Amino acid sequence: MGRQPNLLAFPGVDALASTLRTYILHAQTAGLNRHEAFKVAVSGGSLPKTLAKALLAPAISDDDKIKFDKWEIFFADERAVPLDHEDSNFGLLKAELLDKIPAELGQPKVHPINTEFLNDVQELADQYEKLLIERFATRDSVRLPIFDLLLLGCGPDGHTCSLFPGHELLRETDSWVAPIEDSPKPPPKRITLTLPVVTHGVKIAFVATGGGKKDIMKQIFEGDGGLPCALVNEGGQERVTWFTDTPAVEGVSFPRRGNL
Ligand SMILES: O=C1O[C@H](COP(=O)(O)O)[C@@H](O)[C@H](O)[C@H]1O
């Protein structure tokens, strides 16, 4: 039982966001102690809005400060579109969070995709992997980039990042970043961190809210171990924490619910 993911259920998004902030602060402290920076991978979808609620709340003490100037933000997945396109995960994070960070909190170093390569998703993925090699040391000296924290979403089909149920990318063991040209959710062309990179994060957090997620949550925790989110649970074990609201976990029986 000890090495299972944590499943936290909150009555509403305000309570969820407040605990998510505390969790992120712990991860930030650990990252700063480890390498004087906080290296985070962030998803798109519904996550950035909740993240903004968690991170933009005013600090109540010095210990509660988000040190954005120490943050390096990477994308857990990105769509092969210009950065100002409505489908861009960077664009979404920018609108929901980055543009709203008060100047006095400092600004994070953000690593969007290189849009010169939008027409060649393999190259787009290779370029993003190259960036990870630069930011996490060379590929020779490091087997995998170890993010201090990955902040992930969970689609209603159980996908996370751009890793979709039944897709061959779930078997990728070599690349750190992979292209996908047949995403079942539009847009079809994307890049994504691969499962080995996701599951090796120091901490891995999912945010899944709303009754629309309850069927897939039941499958992830009680049924289909092959779903991408379930594979992250299996690989990340106790390093995985789910931040959910009550509607999202209605009917899900799981042995370990509780607080941080
Ligand atoms: O397409 C995507 O979907 C997932 C899940 O989105 P959500 O709106 O159901 O939270 C997201 O995590 C991923 O980054 C995005 O590209």
CSV table of C-alpha atoms and ligand atoms in Angstrom, one decimal:
chain,number,residue,atom,x,y,z
A,1,MET,CA,0.0,0.0,0.0
A,2,GLY,CA,2.9,2.4,0.9
A,3,ARG,CA,4.0,3.1,-2.6
A,4,GLN,CA,0.7,4.0,-4.1
A,5,PRO,CA,-0.2,7.4,-5.6
A,6,ASN,CA,-2.0,9.8,-3.3
A,7,LEU,CA,-5.5,10.7,-4.2
A,8,LEU,CA,-6.7,14.0,-2.7
A,9,ALA,CA,-10.3,15.1,-3.1
A,10,PHE,CA,-11.5,18.6,-2.2
A,11,PRO,CA,-15.0,20.0,-1.9
A,12,GLY,CA,-14.2,22.7,-4.4
A,13,VAL,CA,-11.5,24.3,-6.6
A,14,ASP,CA,-10.6,27.0,-3.9
A,15,ALA,CA,-9.6,24.3,-1.4
A,16,LEU,CA,-7.8,22.3,-4.1
A,17,ALA,CA,-5.8,25.4,-5.2
A,18,SER,CA,-4.8,26.2,-1.7
A,19,THR,CA,-3.3,22.7,-1.1
A,20,LEU,CA,-1.8,22.6,-4.6
A,21,ARG,CA,0.0,25.8,-3.7
A,22,THR,CA,1.4,24.2,-0.5
A,23,TYR,CA,2.5,21.1,-2.5
A,24,ILE,CA,4.2,23.2,-5.2
A,25,LEU,CA,6.0,25.3,-2.5
A,26,HIS,CA,7.4,22.0,-1.0
A,27,ALA,CA,8.6,21.0,-4.5
A,28,GLN,CA,10.0,24.4,-5.1
A,29,THR,CA,12.1,24.3,-1.8
A,30,ALA,CA,13.3,20.8,-2.7
A,31,GLY,CA,14.3,21.9,-6.3
A,32,LEU,CA,16.1,25.0,-5.0
A,33,ASN,CA,18.0,22.9,-2.4
A,34,ARG,CA,18.9,20.5,-5.2
A,35,HIS,CA,20.1,22.8,-7.9
A,36,GLU,CA,19.1,26.4,-7.1
A,37,ALA,CA,16.4,26.3,-9.7
A,38,PHE,CA,12.9,24.9,-9.9
A,39,LYS,CA,12.4,22.9,-13.1
A,40,VAL,CA,8.7,22.3,-13.9
A,41,ALA,CA,6.8,20.8,-16.8
A,42,VAL,CA,3.3,22.1,-17.3
A,43,SER,CA,0.4,20.8,-19.3
A,44,GLY,CA,-2.4,22.6,-21.2
A,45,GLY,CA,-6.1,22.0,-21.1
A,46,SER,CA,-7.9,22.9,-17.9
A,47,LEU,CA,-4.8,22.9,-15.7
A,48,PRO,CA,-3.4,26.5,-16.2
A,49,LYS,CA,-6.6,28.1,-14.9
A,50,THR,CA,-6.4,26.1,-11.6
A,51,LEU,CA,-2.6,26.7,-11.5
A,52,ALA,CA,-3.2,30.4,-11.7
A,53,LYS,CA,-5.6,30.2,-8.8
A,54,ALA,CA,-3.0,28.4,-6.8
A,55,LEU,CA,0.0,30.5,-7.7
A,56,LEU,CA,-1.4,34.0,-8.0
A,57,ALA,CA,-2.9,34.1,-4.5
A,58,PRO,CA,-1.0,36.6,-2.3
A,59,ALA,CA,1.7,35.1,-0.1
A,60,ILE,CA,0.8,35.1,3.6
A,61,SER,CA,4.4,34.7,4.8
A,62,ASP,CA,8.0,34.5,3.6
A,63,ASP,CA,7.7,30.7,3.5
A,64,ASP,CA,4.6,31.0,1.3
A,65,LYS,CA,6.4,32.9,-1.5
A,66,ILE,CA,6.4,31.6,-5.0
A,67,LYS,CA,9.9,32.4,-6.3
A,68,PHE,CA,9.1,32.7,-10.0
A,69,ASP,CA,12.5,34.1,-10.8
A,70,LYS,CA,13.9,30.7,-9.9
A,71,TRP,CA,11.4,28.8,-12.1
A,72,GLU,CA,12.2,27.2,-15.4
A,73,ILE,CA,8.9,26.2,-17.1
A,74,PHE,CA,8.9,23.5,-19.8
A,75,PHE,CA,5.8,22.1,-21.6
A,76,ALA,CA,4.7,18.5,-20.9
A,77,ASP,CA,3.2,18.6,-24.3
A,78,GLU,CA,2.6,21.2,-27.0
A,79,ARG,CA,0.6,21.5,-30.2
A,80,ALA,CA,2.4,22.2,-33.5
A,81,VAL,CA,0.9,25.6,-33.9
A,82,PRO,CA,2.2,29.2,-33.6
A,83,LEU,CA,2.6,30.4,-30.0
A,84,ASP,CA,-0.3,32.9,-30.4
A,85,HIS,CA,-2.7,30.3,-31.9
A,86,GLU,CA,-5.8,29.5,-29.8
A,87,ASP,CA,-4.6,25.8,-29.6
A,88,SER,CA,-1.2,26.6,-28.2
A,89,ASN,CA,-0.5,25.3,-24.7
A,90,PHE,CA,2.1,28.1,-24.3
A,91,GLY,CA,-0.5,30.7,-25.4
A,92,LEU,CA,-2.9,29.3,-22.8
A,93,LEU,CA,-0.4,29.4,-20.0
A,94,LYS,CA,0.6,32.9,-21.0
A,95,ALA,CA,-3.0,34.1,-20.9
A,96,GLU,CA,-4.0,32.3,-17.7
A,97,LEU,CA,-0.8,32.7,-15.7
A,98,LEU,CA,2.4,34.2,-17.1
A,99,ASP,CA,0.8,37.6,-18.1
A,100,LYS,CA,-0.7,37.9,-14.6
A,101,ILE,CA,2.4,37.4,-12.5
A,102,PRO,CA,3.1,40.6,-10.6
A,103,ALA,CA,6.5,42.1,-11.5
A,104,GLU,CA,7.6,42.0,-7.8
A,105,LEU,CA,7.4,38.2,-7.8
A,106,GLY,CA,10.0,37.9,-10.5
A,107,GLN,CA,9.5,36.2,-13.9
A,108,PRO,CA,10.1,32.6,-14.7
A,109,LYS,CA,12.3,31.4,-17.6
A,110,VAL,CA,9.8,29.8,-20.0
A,111,HIS,CA,10.8,27.3,-22.7
A,112,PRO,CA,8.3,27.3,-25.6
A,113,ILE,CA,8.7,25.1,-28.7
A,114,ASN,CA,10.8,26.5,-31.5
A,115,THR,CA,8.2,27.5,-34.1
A,116,GLU,CA,10.7,27.4,-37.0
A,117,PHE,CA,10.0,23.7,-37.1
A,118,LEU,CA,6.2,23.6,-37.1
A,119,ASN,CA,6.1,21.8,-40.4
A,120,ASP,CA,8.2,18.9,-39.3
A,121,VAL,CA,7.0,17.5,-35.9
A,122,GLN,CA,9.9,15.0,-35.7
A,123,GLU,CA,12.3,18.0,-35.8
A,124,LEU,CA,10.1,20.0,-33.5
A,125,ALA,CA,10.4,17.2,-30.9
A,126,ASP,CA,14.1,16.7,-31.5
A,127,GLN,CA,14.7,20.4,-31.0
A,128,TYR,CA,12.7,20.3,-27.7
A,129,GLU,CA,14.8,17.3,-26.6
A,130,LYS,CA,17.9,19.2,-27.5
A,131,LEU,CA,16.7,22.0,-25.2
A,132,LEU,CA,16.2,19.5,-22.4
A,133,ILE,CA,19.7,18.2,-23.0
A,134,GLU,CA,21.1,21.7,-22.6
A,135,ARG,CA,19.0,22.6,-19.6
A,136,PHE,CA,19.5,19.3,-17.7
A,137,ALA,CA,23.1,18.6,-18.7
A,138,THR,CA,24.3,16.4,-21.6
A,139,ARG,CA,22.6,13.2,-22.6
A,140,ASP,CA,25.8,11.3,-22.0
A,141,SER,CA,25.9,12.3,-18.4
A,142,VAL,CA,22.3,12.0,-17.6
A,143,ARG,CA,20.0,9.1,-18.5
A,144,LEU,CA,16.8,11.1,-18.3
A,145,PRO,CA,15.9,14.7,-17.5
A,146,ILE,CA,14.5,14.7,-13.9
A,147,PHE,CA,11.9,17.4,-13.5
A,148,ASP,CA,11.4,18.7,-10.0
A,149,LEU,CA,7.7,18.7,-10.7
A,150,LEU,CA,5.4,17.8,-13.5
A,151,LEU,CA,1.9,19.3,-13.4
A,152,LEU,CA,-0.4,17.2,-15.6
A,153,GLY,CA,-4.0,17.1,-16.7
A,154,CYS,CA,-6.1,14.0,-17.3
A,155,GLY,CA,-8.3,13.9,-20.4
A,156,PRO,CA,-11.8,12.3,-20.3
A,157,ASP,CA,-10.3,9.4,-22.2
A,158,GLY,CA,-7.4,8.9,-19.7
A,159,HIS,CA,-4.8,10.6,-21.8
A,160,THR,CA,-2.1,12.8,-20.2
A,161,CYS,CA,0.4,15.1,-22.0
A,162,SER,CA,-0.2,14.0,-25.6
A,163,LEU,CA,0.0,10.3,-24.6
A,164,PHE,CA,-3.3,8.7,-25.8
A,165,PRO,CA,-4.8,5.4,-24.9
A,166,GLY,CA,-3.6,2.5,-27.1
A,167,HIS,CA,-1.1,4.7,-29.0
A,168,GLU,CA,2.3,3.3,-29.9
A,169,LEU,CA,3.9,6.3,-28.2
A,170,LEU,CA,3.1,4.6,-24.8
A,171,ARG,CA,5.9,2.1,-25.7
A,172,GLU,CA,8.5,4.7,-26.4
A,173,THR,CA,11.6,4.1,-24.3
A,174,ASP,CA,14.4,5.9,-26.0
A,175,SER,CA,13.3,9.5,-26.9
A,176,TRP,CA,12.6,12.1,-24.2
A,177,VAL,CA,10.3,14.1,-26.4
A,178,ALA,CA,8.3,12.4,-29.2
A,179,PRO,CA,6.2,13.7,-32.1
A,180,ILE,CA,2.6,12.6,-32.7
A,181,GLU,CA,0.8,13.3,-36.0
A,182,ASP,CA,-2.4,11.4,-35.3
A,183,SER,CA,-3.7,12.8,-32.0
A,184,PRO,CA,-7.3,11.7,-31.6
A,185,LYS,CA,-7.9,15.1,-30.0
A,186,PRO,CA,-7.4,18.0,-32.3
A,187,PRO,CA,-5.0,19.4,-33.3
A,188,PRO,CA,-3.5,16.2,-34.7
A,189,LYS,CA,0.2,17.3,-34.7
A,190,ARG,CA,1.9,17.7,-31.4
A,191,ILE,CA,5.0,16.9,-29.4
A,192,THR,CA,5.0,15.3,-25.9
A,193,LEU,CA,7.3,14.2,-23.1
A,194,THR,CA,7.5,10.4,-23.2
A,195,LEU,CA,6.4,8.1,-20.3
A,196,PRO,CA,9.9,7.4,-19.0
A,197,VAL,CA,10.5,11.2,-18.6
A,198,VAL,CA,7.1,11.7,-17.0
A,199,THR,CA,7.4,8.9,-14.5
A,200,HIS,CA,10.9,9.9,-13.4
A,201,GLY,CA,9.9,13.3,-12.1
A,202,VAL,CA,10.8,14.0,-8.5
A,203,LYS,CA,7.1,14.8,-8.0
A,204,ILE,CA,4.2,14.3,-10.4
A,205,ALA,CA,0.9,16.0,-9.8
A,206,PHE,CA,-2.4,15.5,-11.7
A,207,VAL,CA,-5.2,18.0,-11.5
A,208,ALA,CA,-8.6,16.5,-12.5
A,209,THR,CA,-11.9,18.3,-11.7
A,210,GLY,CA,-15.5,18.1,-12.5
A,211,GLY,CA,-18.1,15.3,-12.9
A,212,GLY,CA,-17.0,14.8,-16.5
A,213,LYS,CA,-13.9,13.0,-15.2
A,214,LYS,CA,-15.6,10.6,-12.8
A,215,ASP,CA,-15.9,7.7,-15.2
A,216,ILE,CA,-12.3,7.8,-16.4
A,217,MET,CA,-11.1,8.3,-12.8
A,218,LYS,CA,-12.9,5.0,-11.8
A,219,GLN,CA,-11.2,3.3,-14.7
A,220,ILE,CA,-7.8,4.7,-13.9
A,221,PHE,CA,-7.9,3.7,-10.2
A,222,GLU,CA,-10.0,0.6,-10.4
A,223,GLY,CA,-9.8,-0.8,-13.9
A,224,ASP,CA,-7.8,-0.2,-16.9
A,225,GLY,CA,-4.1,-0.2,-15.9
A,226,GLY,CA,-3.1,0.4,-19.6
A,227,LEU,CA,-4.6,3.9,-19.7
A,228,PRO,CA,-1.8,6.6,-19.9
A,229,CYS,CA,-2.7,8.1,-16.6
A,230,ALA,CA,-2.7,4.7,-14.9
A,231,LEU,CA,0.7,4.0,-16.4
A,232,VAL,CA,2.0,7.2,-14.8
A,233,ASN,CA,0.5,6.0,-11.5
A,234,GLU,CA,2.3,2.7,-11.9
A,235,GLY,CA,5.6,4.2,-12.8
A,236,GLY,CA,5.6,7.2,-10.4
A,237,GLN,CA,3.9,5.4,-7.5
A,238,GLU,CA,4.1,7.4,-4.3
A,239,ARG,CA,5.7,10.3,-6.2
A,240,VAL,CA,2.3,10.9,-7.8
A,241,THR,CA,-0.4,13.0,-6.2
A,242,TRP,CA,-3.9,13.6,-7.7
A,243,PHE,CA,-5.7,16.9,-6.9
A,244,THR,CA,-9.3,16.3,-7.6
A,245,ASP,CA,-12.7,17.6,-6.5
A,246,THR,CA,-15.5,15.6,-5.1
A,247,PRO,CA,-17.5,15.3,-8.4
A,248,ALA,CA,-14.4,13.9,-10.2
A,249,VAL,CA,-14.0,11.0,-7.8
A,250,GLU,CA,-17.7,10.2,-7.1
A,251,GLY,CA,-17.9,6.4,-6.8
A,252,VAL,CA,-14.1,5.9,-6.9
A,253,SER,CA,-13.0,3.6,-4.1
A,254,PHE,CA,-9.3,4.0,-3.4
A,255,PRO,CA,-7.5,3.1,-0.3
A,256,ARG,CA,-5.4,6.1,0.2
A,257,ARG,CA,-7.2,9.4,0.3
A,258,GLY,CA,-6.3,12.3,2.5
A,259,ASN,CA,-4.1,15.3,3.0
A,260,LEU,CA,-0.6,16.1,1.9
B,1,LIG,O1,-4.9,18.0,-25.2
B,1,LIG,C1,-4.6,18.1,-24.1
B,1,LIG,O2,-5.4,17.6,-23.1
B,1,LIG,C2,-5.0,17.3,-21.8
B,1,LIG,C3,-6.1,17.2,-20.9
B,1,LIG,O3,-6.9,18.4,-20.9
B,1,LIG,P1,-8.1,18.7,-20.0
B,1,LIG,O4,-8.7,20.0,-20.6
B,1,LIG,O5,-9.0,17.6,-20.0
B,1,LIG,O6,-7.6,19.0,-18.6
B,1,LIG,C4,-3.9,18.3,-21.3
B,1,LIG,O7,-3.4,17.9,-20.1
B,1,LIG,C5,-2.8,18.4,-22.4
B,1,LIG,O8,-1.8,19.3,-22.0
B,1,LIG,C6,-3.4,19.0,-23.7
B,1,LIG,O9,-2.5,19.1,-24.7
